[in-house]
Amino acid sequence: MLRIADKSFSSRLLLGSGKFAHPSLMQQAIQASGCQLVTLALKRLQLGQQQDDLLHPLQQMNIQLLPNTSGAKTAKEAIFAAQLAREALQTNWLKLEIHPDPRYLMPDPIETLIAAEQLVKLGFVVLPYCSADPVLCKRLEQAGCAAVMPLGAAIGSNQGLQTRAMLEIIIEQATVPVIIDAGLGAPSHAAAAMELGAAAVLVNTAIASSQNPVAMALAFAQAVNAGRTAYNAGLAAAHSHAEPSSPLTDFLATL
Amino acid sequence: MSFYTQWQQQDWQTLQLQSRNFSTAQVRSALHKTRLTLCDLQTLLSPAALPLLPLLAAKAQQLTRQRFGHSVQFYAPLYLSNLCANECTYCGFSLSQKVKRRTLNSAEIAQECLAIKGLGIDQVLIVTGEHERKVGIDYFCDVLPLIRRHFSNVQLEVQPLTIEEYARLKSLGVDAVMLYQETYNAAAYQQYHLKGKKSDIHWRLDAPDRVGQAGIDKIGLGILLGLSDWRTDAILLAQHLQYLQKQYWQCRFSLSVPRIRPCSGGNKVSNPISDKELIQLLCAFRLFAPELEISLSTRESAEFRQHVVPLAITSVSAGSKTQPGGYSVEPENLEQFSIDDTRLPEEVAKALIQQGLQPVWKDWDSFLGR
């Protein structure tokens, strides 16, 4: 079970709700993956309306909504968004994301830490999207974040675990769940992240932009399970030369 | 150094000659790159790339889906005034045009906003002619609060302003400023812009810098296709974009490349661009700048939009009226130009959904970017 703050989840795959061709496709993809935590952008919601196109289908599902602060370029904007989200969606869970750079959408480490410190004090369960920076992740953890969400590669880039060496350090040191967010373009990337010991992964583009989002969501779920199982089983170390699978050591011991 | 200085060092003739001088092999190599240089863009804009348009379009579509998903933003223009002190040979609002002039007052603006909201639109582009004295910063400051409360996103397409004026508009809730250069060809620019402040190319070229310095969230660049050689204009626009992205790294950028439409002034297009070439232009920019927002307005036909939106477009206008009061106050007045795609927003949305795209009516909030 994945435990974040006071909640447990049997699925270790988080999905984003953007980029789908149709809300019903999003629903089916979520269902197929068994995902229980879904992010959604507050800025996309038409809160005054009776039935929002994005929110309504999500509210019909048995999932934990994770509103995000996308669009915010500063801590101040993110905190404002968080408070609106809490009021509108009746949840204190928040994916904190602050990217002042609209080109690569890189998270701002300084503003993110400032916002995280304040949001925790305001009673939020904060899951911050951040760079794969081990020190920053420890600082966010100390600030009281419920998890950290370092990036594998730039959002939407499908490049996989470009930050692998840093992720290994982050996972080794963490006392909160490490959720690899952004850049995972193939189920094999997700499996690799789980094999490293990530607590979970978040995927959106690779599923929503695929030719068959429902099948791809299932493939990611399977990869996450396989990766987690392998991690629990204990991966064998890689060697630079061959080793026989039926060793002669028993015989050698008798000599 | 502002962009003006960099632009002055460019020689239009040389760039125009260069723009035709590429081989199919060079086009293929540019098509395979993941990070394109200006020279790669020039290659993709060249006549040699036209036979490979299906490949270019396929790659553009893939990049658009990867970056923006299946979503397409909707907006509508809100014309506030057709007063204009400029004389531009291609525009129906020009000073010498014998059209009925009007500037909307507060009550009329409220009525228009409600009419636009009634169409389902939540993102608006404010447009005026250029009349510093009667439709200047004081007018904008008066009317912005009236408009802001109705829409999640407010963009502005008016005359170039000063940094201080842009900063004031930002504080009143302007999310984006569109500053279409029309053409980067100095000689042609002077030919088309005969009178008024718009004839000052330096003031206009450096306006995006001033928007960036004021910290406004988004800057819209554009050229008016038909005024000059489109390939050369596109390369200079790309240089402008590259310069601005480095200077104002927190800004978003959008592109608009309208083709000249018939207007009440009447005019002959001296440098026409074909449908195929326009698609080439839009797709080449998608490859050059995958993060660039690209809009396609109702100037283009419903059929053309239907085919091109899925390839590279991130936002569309719909149900547009291009005269002040056009939605509700006075629908009969003369328009700035005649639109082609006259479908209602819900019809455009329905057609996009059938193509597997998701209309997005809202993607911003009033507290962002303040």
XYZ file of C-alpha atoms in Angstrom, chain B:
370
model
C 20.015 46.170 -26.665
C 16.435 46.136 -27.903
C 15.248 44.061 -30.844
C 15.289 47.132 -33.079
C 19.100 47.152 -33.024
C 19.273 43.487 -33.977
C 16.656 43.957 -36.703
C 18.588 46.874 -38.217
C 21.549 44.578 -38.824
C 19.458 42.304 -41.029
C 19.355 42.744 -44.765
C 15.935 41.921 -46.204
C 17.205 41.197 -49.742
C 19.864 38.769 -48.533
C 17.380 36.920 -46.334
C 14.862 36.765 -49.158
C 17.431 35.255 -51.520
C 18.540 32.778 -48.843
C 14.979 31.698 -48.186
C 14.708 30.000 -51.583
C 18.107 28.387 -51.643
C 17.599 24.970 -50.039
C 17.570 21.373 -51.289
C 15.210 18.503 -50.532
C 18.033 16.757 -48.687
C 18.421 19.752 -46.389
C 14.664 19.763 -45.746
C 14.747 16.076 -44.810
C 17.613 16.649 -42.417
C 15.830 19.598 -40.750
C 12.671 17.493 -40.418
C 14.560 14.939 -38.343
C 15.993 17.355 -35.821
C 14.555 17.788 -32.351
C 16.011 21.254 -31.756
C 15.767 23.519 -34.756
C 18.011 26.485 -35.508
C 16.856 29.547 -37.430
C 18.553 28.047 -40.467
C 16.513 24.847 -40.062
C 13.370 26.948 -39.916
C 14.426 28.764 -43.084
C 14.869 25.371 -44.715
C 11.382 24.225 -43.702
C 9.882 27.476 -45.000
C 11.633 27.183 -48.368
C 9.950 26.125 -51.610
C 11.951 22.868 -51.410
C 9.911 21.871 -48.338
C 6.552 22.209 -50.035
C 6.602 18.740 -51.689
C 7.360 17.283 -48.227
C 4.402 19.033 -46.608
C 2.719 15.759 -45.534
C 5.826 14.849 -43.491
C 6.061 18.339 -42.022
C 2.369 18.332 -41.109
C 2.589 14.894 -39.486
C 5.494 15.972 -37.306
C 3.770 19.246 -36.415
C 0.640 17.403 -35.382
C 2.590 14.975 -33.227
C 4.396 17.832 -31.445
C 1.158 19.767 -30.944
C -0.530 16.774 -29.320
C 2.503 16.026 -27.164
C 2.755 19.568 -25.864
C -0.873 20.722 -25.717
C -2.722 17.425 -25.619
C -6.000 17.311 -27.487
C -7.197 20.674 -26.237
C -8.045 23.781 -28.261
C -8.746 27.095 -26.550
C -11.693 29.287 -27.560
C -11.759 33.081 -27.542
C -13.682 35.912 -29.184
C -12.661 39.457 -30.089
C -14.392 42.367 -28.379
C -14.138 45.482 -30.546
C -14.481 48.607 -28.405
C -13.790 51.352 -30.920
C -13.107 51.846 -34.598
C -11.682 55.342 -34.183
C -8.262 55.449 -35.787
C -5.682 58.127 -36.438
C -3.626 55.933 -38.747
C -3.746 55.552 -42.484
C -3.012 51.943 -43.390
C -3.762 51.019 -46.985
C -5.174 47.577 -46.148
C -7.477 48.410 -43.229
C -11.164 49.296 -43.099
C -10.683 51.398 -39.957
C -8.187 53.794 -41.608
C -8.581 57.547 -40.998
C -9.728 58.342 -44.521
C -12.307 55.553 -44.657
C -15.828 56.909 -44.696
C -17.205 54.611 -42.027
C -19.428 55.340 -39.103
C -17.150 55.766 -36.094
C -18.106 54.692 -32.642
C -16.529 54.003 -29.268
C -18.533 51.899 -26.861
C -19.546 53.421 -23.523
C -19.790 51.514 -20.252
C -23.378 50.365 -20.723
C -22.670 49.188 -24.259
C -19.551 47.337 -23.161
C -21.512 45.511 -20.468
C -24.118 44.534 -23.061
C -21.454 43.233 -25.452
C -19.713 41.267 -22.687
C -22.951 39.540 -21.782
C -23.629 38.742 -25.426
C -20.166 37.159 -25.763
C -20.628 35.233 -22.519
C -23.942 34.056 -23.962
C -21.988 32.394 -26.758
C -20.152 30.329 -24.142
C -16.923 32.311 -24.512
C -14.832 33.006 -21.398
C -11.595 34.326 -22.940
C -11.731 37.655 -24.708
C -9.476 39.703 -26.985
C -10.087 43.450 -26.680
C -9.508 45.250 -29.972
C -9.540 48.949 -30.843
C -8.335 51.159 -33.650
C -5.381 53.346 -32.760
C -6.527 56.687 -31.422
C -4.194 57.853 -28.685
C -6.317 60.806 -27.573
C -9.831 59.359 -27.534
C -9.076 55.664 -27.064
C -5.861 55.804 -25.067
C -4.639 54.576 -21.708
C -7.294 56.472 -19.718
C -10.092 54.862 -21.703
C -8.513 51.410 -21.276
C -8.154 51.935 -17.533
C -11.798 52.991 -17.302
C -13.214 50.046 -19.224
C -10.929 47.165 -18.187
C -12.547 46.601 -14.777
C -15.954 46.392 -16.516
C -14.687 43.677 -18.841
C -12.382 41.818 -16.440
C -15.150 40.657 -14.172
C -16.857 38.750 -17.000
C -13.879 36.779 -18.334
C -11.182 34.476 -16.983
C -8.640 35.695 -19.524
C -8.319 39.146 -21.089
C -6.043 39.860 -24.033
C -5.458 43.222 -25.619
C -4.822 44.270 -29.205
C -4.441 48.049 -29.284
C -1.771 50.606 -30.196
C 1.739 50.157 -28.757
C 2.037 51.752 -25.314
C 4.788 52.712 -22.868
C 6.199 50.395 -20.188
C 4.396 52.359 -17.466
C 1.108 52.087 -19.328
C 1.547 48.333 -19.785
C 2.309 48.018 -16.070
C -0.953 49.823 -15.263
C -2.884 47.509 -17.578
C -1.290 44.455 -15.981
C -2.483 45.624 -12.568
C -5.994 45.935 -14.027
C -5.949 42.374 -15.254
C -4.529 42.261 -18.769
C -3.145 38.749 -19.342
C -1.725 39.171 -22.829
C -0.845 41.854 -25.352
C -0.939 41.211 -29.085
C 1.461 43.317 -31.135
C 1.421 42.281 -34.722
C 4.274 43.815 -36.639
C 2.344 43.407 -39.946
C 5.671 43.268 -41.846
C 9.356 43.364 -40.893
C 10.226 44.795 -44.320
C 11.079 48.461 -43.625
C 10.413 49.687 -47.152
C 7.097 47.875 -47.462
C 6.090 48.961 -43.958
C 6.417 52.607 -44.969
C 4.373 51.985 -48.118
C 1.452 50.487 -46.239
C 1.467 52.739 -43.181
C 1.136 56.233 -44.516
C 0.031 58.371 -41.593
C -0.277 58.311 -37.834
C 1.860 56.835 -35.100
C 1.764 53.405 -36.702
C 4.081 54.673 -39.434
C 6.852 54.743 -36.786
C 8.289 51.242 -37.232
C 10.792 51.638 -34.386
C 8.042 52.353 -31.836
C 6.135 49.291 -32.953
C 9.102 46.901 -33.217
C 10.186 47.596 -29.671
C 6.699 47.386 -28.182
C 6.971 43.655 -27.301
C 10.098 44.548 -25.299
C 8.049 47.046 -23.326
C 5.322 44.452 -22.656
C 8.003 42.030 -21.464
C 9.550 44.657 -19.206
C 6.138 45.349 -17.688
C 5.911 41.641 -16.803
C 2.709 40.843 -18.665
C 2.159 37.104 -18.923
C 1.855 36.656 -22.677
C 3.068 38.449 -25.803
C 1.449 37.826 -29.170
C 3.543 38.250 -32.301
C 2.305 38.245 -35.845
C 2.633 39.297 -39.439
C -0.108 40.237 -41.861
C 0.297 37.829 -44.750
C 0.029 39.442 -48.133
C 1.986 42.608 -47.395
C 5.459 41.335 -48.249
C 7.443 38.155 -48.914
C 6.032 35.797 -46.290
C 9.109 33.601 -45.968
C 11.354 36.515 -45.132
C 8.794 38.018 -42.779
C 8.482 34.662 -41.017
C 12.243 34.363 -40.478
C 12.449 37.859 -39.007
C 9.490 37.087 -36.766
C 11.295 33.931 -35.616
C 14.370 36.024 -34.805
C 12.126 38.370 -32.853
C 10.609 35.440 -30.963
C 14.016 33.949 -30.167
C 15.276 37.303 -28.928
C 12.208 37.863 -26.735
C 12.260 34.336 -25.289
C 15.793 34.907 -24.032
C 15.066 38.375 -22.635
C 11.675 37.638 -21.052
C 11.961 34.005 -20.058
C 8.851 34.110 -17.911
C 6.609 35.232 -20.778
C 4.467 32.976 -22.902
C 4.366 33.714 -26.605
C 1.682 33.307 -29.181
C 1.687 33.585 -32.938
C -0.951 34.798 -35.318
C -0.502 34.953 -39.079
C -3.694 36.353 -40.581
C -4.080 36.674 -44.323
C -5.403 39.975 -45.640
C -9.161 39.796 -46.037
C -11.428 42.022 -48.082
C -12.454 45.126 -46.114
C -14.494 48.221 -46.822
C -11.279 49.963 -48.001
C -10.904 47.469 -50.822
C -7.432 46.340 -51.794
C -5.448 44.009 -53.979
C -3.094 41.600 -52.254
C 0.411 42.101 -53.637
C 2.114 39.074 -52.065
C -0.487 36.341 -51.800
C 0.174 33.123 -49.890
C -1.562 29.899 -50.884
C -3.438 27.571 -48.524
C -0.636 25.034 -48.790
C 2.024 27.630 -48.028
C 0.100 28.885 -45.002
C -0.025 25.330 -43.650
C 3.706 25.041 -44.318
C 4.285 28.249 -42.341
C 2.168 27.148 -39.366
C 3.697 23.668 -39.224
C 7.271 24.923 -39.588
C 6.747 27.193 -36.577
C 5.418 24.269 -34.556
C 8.656 22.384 -35.201
C 10.779 25.455 -34.484
C 8.985 26.336 -31.226
C 6.898 23.442 -29.855
C 5.772 25.583 -26.901
C 4.460 28.444 -29.060
C 0.727 29.063 -28.873
C -0.695 29.493 -32.367
C -4.134 30.884 -33.084
C -6.254 30.763 -36.217
C -9.088 33.239 -36.552
C -12.409 33.326 -38.356
C -10.683 35.101 -41.243
C -10.059 31.607 -42.554
C -12.863 29.460 -43.915
C -14.603 26.791 -41.866
C -13.202 24.097 -44.135
C -9.622 25.346 -43.932
C -9.841 25.656 -40.151
C -11.316 22.202 -39.866
C -8.257 20.710 -41.550
C -5.548 22.904 -40.079
C -6.548 23.221 -36.423
C -5.581 19.615 -35.574
C -2.096 20.108 -37.049
C -0.648 23.044 -35.173
C -3.306 25.324 -33.680
C -3.842 25.877 -29.959
C -6.547 28.522 -29.980
C -9.398 29.576 -32.226
C -11.814 32.454 -32.267
C -15.436 31.707 -33.011
C -18.640 33.642 -33.541
C -16.484 36.735 -34.060
C -17.827 40.199 -34.815
C -15.217 42.675 -36.017
C -16.990 45.945 -35.385
C -17.708 47.787 -32.119
C -21.123 46.752 -30.863
C -21.252 43.883 -33.334
C -22.561 41.232 -30.934
C -25.557 43.051 -29.563
C -25.446 46.854 -29.512
C -25.381 47.562 -33.231
C -24.860 44.439 -35.337
C -25.260 46.368 -38.625
C -22.192 48.608 -38.419
C -19.231 48.217 -40.799
C -16.661 45.636 -39.840
C -12.868 45.965 -39.858
C -12.643 43.065 -42.247
C -15.154 40.451 -43.291
C -14.864 37.109 -41.573
C -15.171 33.808 -43.410
C -16.007 31.194 -40.798
C -19.388 32.390 -39.535
C -20.241 29.324 -37.443
C -21.294 29.807 -33.831
C -18.768 28.763 -31.149
C -20.846 25.726 -30.211
C -20.854 24.580 -33.846
C -17.081 24.981 -34.121
C -16.703 23.111 -30.821
C -18.916 20.285 -31.974
C -16.917 19.868 -35.175
C -13.650 19.778 -33.206
C -15.009 17.162 -30.797
C -15.861 15.002 -33.802
C -12.194 15.245 -34.789
C -11.083 14.060 -31.359
C -10.225 17.483 -29.956
C -11.433 18.943 -26.681
C -12.644 22.553 -26.647
C -11.275 24.470 -23.658
C -13.363 27.451 -22.619
C -11.375 28.408 -19.562
C -7.679 27.947 -18.758
C -6.757 30.920 -16.597
C -7.780 32.729 -13.436
C -7.890 36.373 -12.527
C -5.340 35.988 -9.711
C -2.649 34.599 -12.023
C 0.055 36.888 -13.353
C -0.888 39.878 -11.213
